[in-house]
Amino acid sequence: MSLYGMMRTGVSGMNAQANRLSTVADNIANSSTTGYKRASTQFASLVLPSSGGAYNSGGVETVIRHHISDDGSQRFTTSSTDLALKGNGFFIVGNADDTPYLTRAGSFVPDAQGNLVNSAGYYLMGYPVVNGNVNPVANGFQGLEKVNIAQNDLIADPSKTGIFTANLPAGASIVAAADRPPTNATASAQYTAKTSVQTFDNLGNVVVVDLYFTKTADNTWEVAAYNHANASAAGGFPYTPAAPLTTENYTFDAVTGKLTSADKSISVPVPNGQALEIDFSATKQLAGDYTPIEVKIDGNTPSPIENVSIADDGTVTAIYKNGAKRAIYQIALADVPSPDNLLVMTGNVFSPSAESGDVQLGFAGSGSFGTLTSGALEESNADIAQELTEMIESQRSYTANSKVFQTGADLMDVLVNLKR
């Protein structure tokens, strides 16, 4: 037996318990930190070879494990930009230099420029939505940019698509070709029904389009679209110029009243705007009066963003003051095969390592990625009661190891004094 080895083992035990107390201190200090992942100290025995009946005491070594893959509980808030994840995945954030990191701390607020930033100063990253589409990269951070919800510039969307559903009266009288528009473009023009719809041009100006429905034969209808700005003072015919924006003919089944035409939409060239495709597929010819049922036309006037909403799949939708909505970003998530082996960095963020595996990107609710909740935060997964228990255990173990060292020191004094 070596007294020096005995003292060395005692020191080893004290160092191990000091490491354990350090992780406990970190966990207690961060018990209220959003998205914090607790650390724990794992122990492994260190054995030295013994021979000739003499036992050489070894020691203990420690490995620090971060419980990154363990979910914390969710706490709901009143902010739509507070985000919480449940299950696999991490938010992708960037520092001032746009270096990407991973985090579960989803307490984001807009800064002076409108960029969403958390309490540690990291910016939330996402893919911009361009013409309704995103272009994700599955295994890299290319294409990501800071999610900005300010966008103080006014945005106007021209009308491009619409839905018009109505009942056309099956018992309506047939209007002769010479009496109906566009052949007859005078004030005496005859038609079955008329509805005006609001559309928007490229600059966001309101363009009212008058739609005239005229029964031209049994189960056959003609639709003519006119620019209301060209109407007479009475609000109808004659229009100047007299030509319609477009016309289209439709046929209906005599038994069911359903639209049977191959082309079930009309393309209206909005003045100074886009070609507006209005879908008539749900329109029917049934008994009764002419009744518009559903009229929806997209587009909006110039308006700034008033608020944002974040969907379960991470789509950030801007809500404008005029009530219009537009998807502007989709928040990307990242994951690695071994989350507990990520490198832990200052600011409650993580960085991929060789042990954690390669980063894969995706969206909330798809594949193996977890779910995203807006208006909630993931709390720390540190349990104060558990940490206090471990602190007491470490304290007692540290004291016991110190007694081993003290005993070895006392015996060393005895050995030294034998010569005196």
Coordinates of C-alpha atoms in Angstrom, one line a residue:
M1 CA 0.0 0.0 0.0
S2 CA 1.3 3.4 -0.9
L3 CA 0.4 6.3 1.5
Y4 CA 1.1 8.7 -1.4
G5 CA -1.3 6.7 -3.6
M6 CA -3.9 6.9 -0.8
M7 CA -3.6 10.7 -0.6
R8 CA -3.7 10.9 -4.4
T9 CA -6.9 8.9 -4.5
G10 CA -8.4 11.2 -1.9
V11 CA -7.5 14.2 -4.0
S12 CA -9.0 12.5 -7.0
G13 CA -12.3 12.0 -5.2
M14 CA -12.4 15.6 -4.0
N15 CA -11.7 16.9 -7.6
A16 CA -14.5 14.7 -8.9
Q17 CA -17.0 16.0 -6.3
A18 CA -15.8 19.5 -7.0
N19 CA -16.7 19.0 -10.7
R20 CA -20.1 17.6 -9.6
L21 CA -20.7 20.6 -7.4
S22 CA -19.8 22.9 -10.3
T23 CA -22.4 21.4 -12.6
V24 CA -25.0 21.6 -9.8
A25 CA -24.1 25.3 -9.3
D26 CA -24.6 25.9 -13.0
N27 CA -27.9 24.1 -13.1
I28 CA -29.3 26.0 -10.1
A29 CA -28.1 29.3 -11.5
N30 CA -29.8 28.6 -14.8
S31 CA -33.0 27.0 -13.4
S32 CA -34.9 30.0 -14.8
T33 CA -33.0 30.3 -18.1
T34 CA -35.3 29.7 -21.1
G35 CA -34.2 26.6 -23.0
Y36 CA -31.3 25.7 -20.7
K37 CA -30.2 22.1 -20.7
R38 CA -28.8 20.8 -17.4
A39 CA -25.4 19.3 -17.0
S40 CA -24.5 16.3 -14.9
T41 CA -21.2 14.7 -13.8
Q42 CA -20.7 11.0 -14.7
F43 CA -18.0 9.1 -12.8
A44 CA -15.7 6.3 -14.0
S45 CA -13.2 4.4 -11.9
L46 CA -9.5 4.7 -12.5
V47 CA -7.7 1.4 -11.6
L48 CA -3.9 1.1 -11.3
P49 CA -2.2 -2.3 -11.6
S50 CA -1.3 -4.1 -8.3
S51 CA 1.3 -6.8 -7.7
G52 CA 3.0 -8.8 -5.0
G53 CA 0.1 -8.5 -2.6
A54 CA 0.4 -4.7 -2.6
Y55 CA -2.7 -2.7 -3.6
N56 CA -2.3 0.5 -5.5
S57 CA -5.3 2.7 -5.1
G58 CA -6.4 4.3 -8.2
G59 CA -9.0 7.1 -8.3
V60 CA -12.0 8.4 -10.2
E61 CA -12.3 10.5 -13.3
T62 CA -15.3 12.5 -14.5
V63 CA -17.1 13.1 -17.7
I64 CA -19.6 16.0 -18.1
R65 CA -22.8 15.2 -19.9
H66 CA -25.3 17.8 -21.1
H67 CA -28.9 16.6 -21.2
I68 CA -29.6 18.5 -24.4
S69 CA -32.1 15.9 -25.8
D70 CA -34.3 16.1 -22.7
D71 CA -37.3 18.4 -23.2
G72 CA -38.2 21.1 -20.6
S73 CA -41.7 22.0 -19.7
Q74 CA -43.6 24.6 -21.7
R75 CA -44.8 27.9 -20.3
F76 CA -47.3 29.9 -22.3
T77 CA -46.9 33.6 -22.9
T78 CA -48.8 36.4 -24.6
S79 CA -46.2 37.1 -27.3
S80 CA -46.6 35.6 -30.7
T81 CA -42.8 35.7 -31.2
D82 CA -42.1 33.5 -28.2
L83 CA -41.4 30.0 -29.6
A84 CA -41.2 26.6 -28.0
L85 CA -40.1 23.3 -29.4
K86 CA -41.3 19.9 -28.3
G87 CA -39.3 16.9 -29.6
N88 CA -36.4 16.9 -31.9
G89 CA -34.9 20.0 -33.4
F90 CA -33.3 23.3 -32.6
F91 CA -33.8 26.9 -33.7
I92 CA -31.1 28.2 -36.0
V93 CA -29.7 31.5 -34.7
G94 CA -26.8 33.7 -35.8
N95 CA -24.6 36.2 -34.0
A96 CA -23.7 39.7 -35.2
D97 CA -21.3 38.0 -37.8
D98 CA -24.1 35.7 -39.0
T99 CA -22.3 32.6 -37.6
P100 CA -24.9 29.9 -37.3
Y101 CA -25.6 28.2 -33.9
L102 CA -28.4 25.9 -32.5
T103 CA -30.6 26.8 -29.6
R104 CA -33.8 25.9 -27.8
A105 CA -34.1 29.4 -26.3
G106 CA -37.1 30.8 -28.2
S107 CA -37.7 34.1 -26.4
F108 CA -37.5 36.3 -29.5
V109 CA -38.3 40.0 -29.7
P110 CA -37.8 42.5 -32.5
D111 CA -34.8 44.8 -32.3
A112 CA -34.6 48.3 -33.6
Q113 CA -34.4 47.0 -37.2
G114 CA -37.2 44.5 -36.7
N115 CA -34.9 41.4 -36.5
L116 CA -36.1 38.8 -34.1
V117 CA -33.4 38.4 -31.4
N118 CA -33.3 36.4 -28.1
S119 CA -32.0 37.6 -24.7
A120 CA -28.5 36.3 -25.5
G121 CA -28.3 38.5 -28.6
Y122 CA -28.7 35.8 -31.2
Y123 CA -30.9 36.4 -34.3
L124 CA -33.5 33.9 -35.4
M125 CA -32.8 32.6 -38.9
G126 CA -35.3 31.4 -41.6
Y127 CA -35.9 31.1 -45.3
P128 CA -37.6 34.0 -47.1
V129 CA -40.9 33.2 -48.9
V130 CA -40.6 34.3 -52.5
N131 CA -43.7 34.1 -54.6
G132 CA -45.2 31.7 -52.1
N133 CA -42.2 29.3 -52.2
V134 CA -39.2 28.7 -50.0
N135 CA -35.9 27.2 -51.2
P136 CA -34.5 25.1 -48.3
V137 CA -31.1 23.4 -48.1
A138 CA -31.3 20.0 -46.4
N139 CA -27.7 19.7 -45.1
G140 CA -26.3 23.3 -44.8
F141 CA -27.1 26.8 -43.6
Q142 CA -27.1 28.4 -47.1
G143 CA -30.1 30.5 -48.0
L144 CA -31.0 31.4 -44.4
E145 CA -31.4 35.0 -43.3
K146 CA -32.4 37.0 -40.3
V147 CA -36.2 36.9 -39.7
N148 CA -37.3 40.5 -40.0
I149 CA -40.8 41.5 -39.1
A150 CA -40.5 45.3 -39.5
Q151 CA -40.5 45.7 -43.3
N152 CA -41.7 49.3 -43.0
D153 CA -42.0 49.7 -46.7
L154 CA -45.5 49.6 -48.0
I155 CA -46.4 46.4 -49.8
A156 CA -49.2 46.2 -52.5
D157 CA -50.2 42.9 -54.1
P158 CA -52.0 42.9 -57.4
S159 CA -55.0 40.6 -57.9
K160 CA -54.1 37.3 -59.5
T161 CA -56.6 34.7 -58.4
G162 CA -60.2 34.7 -57.3
I163 CA -63.3 32.6 -56.6
F164 CA -66.8 33.5 -57.7
T165 CA -69.6 31.1 -56.8
A166 CA -73.2 32.0 -57.5
N167 CA -76.5 30.5 -58.5
L168 CA -77.6 31.4 -62.1
P169 CA -81.4 31.2 -62.4
A170 CA -82.4 28.3 -64.6
G171 CA -85.7 29.9 -65.4
A172 CA -84.2 33.2 -66.7
S173 CA -85.2 34.4 -70.2
I174 CA -82.9 34.0 -73.1
V175 CA -81.4 37.3 -74.3
A176 CA -81.0 37.7 -78.0
A177 CA -77.5 38.3 -79.4
A178 CA -78.5 41.7 -80.8
D179 CA -79.8 42.8 -77.4
R180 CA -77.0 41.6 -75.1
P181 CA -73.4 42.9 -74.5
P182 CA -71.0 43.1 -76.0
T183 CA -73.0 43.3 -79.3
N184 CA -75.3 45.9 -77.8
A185 CA -73.0 48.3 -75.8
T186 CA -75.6 51.0 -75.5
A187 CA -77.7 52.0 -72.5
S188 CA -80.4 49.6 -73.8
A189 CA -78.1 46.5 -73.4
Q190 CA -80.0 43.6 -71.8
Y191 CA -78.5 41.1 -69.4
T192 CA -79.6 38.7 -66.7
A193 CA -77.6 39.7 -63.7
K194 CA -74.7 41.9 -62.7
T195 CA -72.1 41.9 -59.9
S196 CA -69.2 44.2 -59.3
V197 CA -66.0 42.9 -57.7
Q198 CA -63.1 44.8 -56.2
T199 CA -59.6 44.0 -57.6
F200 CA -56.2 45.7 -57.3
D201 CA -53.7 46.8 -59.9
N202 CA -49.8 46.7 -59.6
L203 CA -49.7 49.8 -57.5
G204 CA -52.4 48.7 -55.1
N205 CA -55.1 50.9 -56.6
V206 CA -58.6 49.6 -56.4
V207 CA -60.0 48.6 -59.8
V208 CA -63.7 47.7 -59.8
V209 CA -64.7 45.1 -62.4
D210 CA -68.3 44.8 -63.5
L211 CA -69.3 41.2 -64.3
Y212 CA -72.4 40.7 -66.5
F213 CA -74.1 37.3 -66.6
T214 CA -76.4 36.8 -69.6
K215 CA -78.4 33.7 -70.6
T216 CA -77.7 33.1 -74.3
A217 CA -79.4 29.8 -74.8
D218 CA -80.7 26.8 -72.8
N219 CA -78.1 25.9 -70.2
T220 CA -75.7 28.4 -71.7
W221 CA -74.5 31.6 -70.2
E222 CA -72.1 34.4 -71.3
V223 CA -70.0 36.4 -68.8
A224 CA -68.6 39.8 -69.8
A225 CA -66.2 41.8 -67.7
Y226 CA -66.0 45.6 -67.9
N227 CA -63.9 48.2 -66.2
H228 CA -66.2 50.1 -63.9
A229 CA -64.1 53.3 -64.4
N230 CA -65.3 53.3 -68.0
A231 CA -69.0 53.1 -67.1
S232 CA -71.5 55.9 -67.7
A233 CA -72.6 58.3 -65.0
A234 CA -75.4 55.9 -64.2
G235 CA -72.9 53.2 -63.4
G236 CA -73.5 50.9 -66.4
F237 CA -73.9 51.0 -70.1
P238 CA -72.6 52.6 -72.2
Y239 CA -69.0 52.0 -71.4
T240 CA -66.2 54.2 -73.0
P241 CA -64.5 52.5 -74.6
A242 CA -67.3 50.1 -75.4
A243 CA -65.2 46.9 -75.6
P244 CA -65.3 44.6 -72.6
L245 CA -62.1 43.5 -70.8
T246 CA -63.0 39.9 -71.7
T247 CA -65.9 37.5 -72.3
E248 CA -66.4 33.8 -71.7
N249 CA -69.2 31.3 -72.4
Y250 CA -70.2 28.5 -70.0
T251 CA -72.5 25.5 -70.3
F252 CA -74.4 23.7 -67.5
D253 CA -75.8 20.3 -67.1
A254 CA -79.6 20.3 -67.6
V255 CA -80.2 17.7 -64.9
T256 CA -77.7 18.6 -62.2
G257 CA -77.1 22.2 -62.9
K258 CA -73.4 21.8 -62.6
L259 CA -70.9 23.6 -64.8
T260 CA -69.8 21.3 -67.6
S261 CA -67.5 23.6 -69.6
A262 CA -63.9 22.4 -70.0
D263 CA -62.6 25.9 -68.9
K264 CA -64.2 26.8 -65.6
S265 CA -62.5 30.1 -65.1
I266 CA -62.3 33.5 -66.7
S267 CA -59.1 35.5 -67.2
V268 CA -59.7 39.2 -66.6
P269 CA -56.8 41.5 -67.6
V270 CA -57.0 44.1 -64.7
P271 CA -56.0 47.5 -66.1
N272 CA -52.4 48.3 -65.0
G273 CA -52.5 45.0 -63.2
Q274 CA -52.1 41.3 -63.7
A275 CA -54.3 38.7 -65.5
L276 CA -56.9 37.8 -62.8
E277 CA -58.1 34.2 -63.0
I278 CA -61.5 33.9 -61.5
D279 CA -62.7 30.4 -60.7
F280 CA -66.4 29.7 -61.5
S281 CA -66.2 25.9 -61.0
A282 CA -68.6 25.9 -58.1
T283 CA -71.2 28.1 -59.8
K284 CA -74.4 26.3 -60.7
Q285 CA -77.6 26.8 -62.7
L286 CA -80.5 26.0 -60.4
A287 CA -84.1 27.2 -59.9
G288 CA -84.5 30.5 -58.0
D289 CA -83.0 33.9 -58.2
Y290 CA -79.5 35.0 -59.1
T291 CA -77.5 34.7 -55.8
P292 CA -73.8 35.4 -55.3
I293 CA -72.7 32.9 -52.7
E294 CA -68.9 33.3 -52.4
V295 CA -66.7 36.1 -53.9
K296 CA -63.0 36.1 -53.0
I297 CA -60.4 38.2 -54.9
D298 CA -56.8 38.3 -53.7
G299 CA -54.6 41.4 -53.6
N300 CA -54.4 44.5 -51.3
T301 CA -53.8 48.2 -51.1
P302 CA -50.4 49.5 -49.9
S303 CA -50.2 48.9 -46.2
P304 CA -47.4 48.4 -43.5
I305 CA -47.1 45.3 -41.3
E306 CA -49.1 45.6 -38.1
N307 CA -48.4 42.2 -36.5
V308 CA -47.2 38.7 -37.3
S309 CA -48.4 35.2 -36.6
I310 CA -46.3 32.1 -36.6
A311 CA -47.9 28.8 -37.6
D312 CA -47.2 25.3 -36.4
D313 CA -44.9 24.6 -39.4
G314 CA -42.9 27.8 -38.7
T315 CA -44.5 30.0 -41.4
V316 CA -44.2 33.6 -40.4
T317 CA -47.3 35.5 -41.7
A318 CA -47.4 39.3 -41.8
I319 CA -50.7 40.8 -40.9
Y320 CA -51.1 44.2 -42.6
K321 CA -53.1 47.1 -41.2
N322 CA -55.6 46.7 -44.0
G323 CA -56.3 43.1 -42.9
A324 CA -54.3 41.4 -45.7
K325 CA -51.9 38.6 -44.8
R326 CA -48.8 37.3 -46.5
A327 CA -46.2 34.6 -45.7
I328 CA -42.8 36.3 -45.4
Y329 CA -40.6 33.6 -43.8
Q330 CA -40.5 30.0 -42.8
I331 CA -38.5 29.2 -39.7
A332 CA -36.0 26.4 -40.3
L333 CA -35.1 23.8 -37.7
A334 CA -31.8 21.8 -37.4
D335 CA -31.0 18.5 -35.8
V336 CA -28.1 16.1 -35.4
P337 CA -27.9 12.4 -34.7
S338 CA -26.5 12.8 -31.2
P339 CA -27.7 16.1 -29.6
D340 CA -26.1 15.4 -26.3
N341 CA -22.7 15.6 -27.9
L342 CA -23.2 19.1 -29.3
L343 CA -20.6 21.7 -28.1
V344 CA -22.1 23.9 -25.4
M345 CA -21.4 27.6 -26.1
T346 CA -21.9 30.8 -24.1
G347 CA -25.4 32.3 -24.6
N348 CA -27.3 29.0 -24.3
V349 CA -26.4 27.9 -27.9
F350 CA -24.8 24.8 -29.3
S351 CA -22.4 24.1 -32.1
P352 CA -22.1 20.8 -34.1
S353 CA -19.1 18.6 -33.3
A354 CA -17.6 15.5 -34.8
E355 CA -19.3 13.4 -32.1
S356 CA -22.7 15.0 -32.6
G357 CA -22.8 14.2 -36.3
D358 CA -23.8 16.3 -39.4
V359 CA -26.5 18.9 -39.2
Q360 CA -29.8 18.2 -41.1
L361 CA -32.3 20.9 -41.7
G362 CA -36.1 20.8 -42.0
F363 CA -39.3 22.3 -40.7
A364 CA -41.4 21.7 -37.6
G365 CA -43.8 18.8 -37.9
S366 CA -42.1 17.2 -40.8
G367 CA -40.0 14.0 -40.7
S368 CA -38.4 13.5 -37.4
F369 CA -38.6 17.1 -36.3
G370 CA -40.7 18.1 -33.3
T371 CA -43.6 20.5 -33.0
L372 CA -43.4 24.2 -32.7
T373 CA -45.7 26.3 -30.6
S374 CA -46.1 30.1 -30.9
G375 CA -46.8 32.0 -27.7
A376 CA -44.9 29.6 -25.5
L377 CA -41.4 29.1 -24.1
E378 CA -39.5 25.9 -23.2
E379 CA -38.3 26.2 -19.6
S380 CA -35.0 24.9 -18.2
N381 CA -34.9 21.1 -17.7
A382 CA -33.0 21.6 -14.4
D383 CA -35.0 20.4 -11.3
I384 CA -34.1 22.4 -8.2
A385 CA -35.1 19.6 -5.8
Q386 CA -32.8 17.1 -7.7
E387 CA -30.0 19.6 -7.8
L388 CA -30.2 20.3 -4.0
T389 CA -30.1 16.5 -3.3
E390 CA -27.0 16.1 -5.5
M391 CA -25.4 19.0 -3.8
I392 CA -25.8 17.4 -0.3
E393 CA -24.5 14.1 -1.6
S394 CA -21.5 15.8 -3.2
Q395 CA -20.8 17.8 0.0
R396 CA -20.7 14.6 2.1
S397 CA -18.6 12.7 -0.4
Y398 CA -16.2 15.6 -0.7
T399 CA -15.9 15.6 3.1
A400 CA -15.3 11.9 3.2
N401 CA -12.6 12.1 0.6
S402 CA -10.9 14.9 2.5
K403 CA -10.9 12.6 5.6
V404 CA -9.0 10.0 3.4
F405 CA -6.5 12.6 2.5
Q406 CA -6.1 13.8 6.1
T407 CA -5.7 10.3 7.3
G408 CA -3.0 9.6 4.7
A409 CA -1.2 12.9 5.7
D410 CA -1.3 11.9 9.4
L411 CA 0.1 8.4 8.6
M412 CA 2.8 10.1 6.5
D413 CA 3.8 12.2 9.5
V414 CA 4.0 9.0 11.6
L415 CA 6.3 7.4 9.0
V416 CA 8.5 10.5 8.8
N417 CA 8.8 10.7 12.6
L418 CA 9.9 7.1 12.9
K419 CA 13.5 8.1 12.2
R420 CA 13.6 10.7 14.9

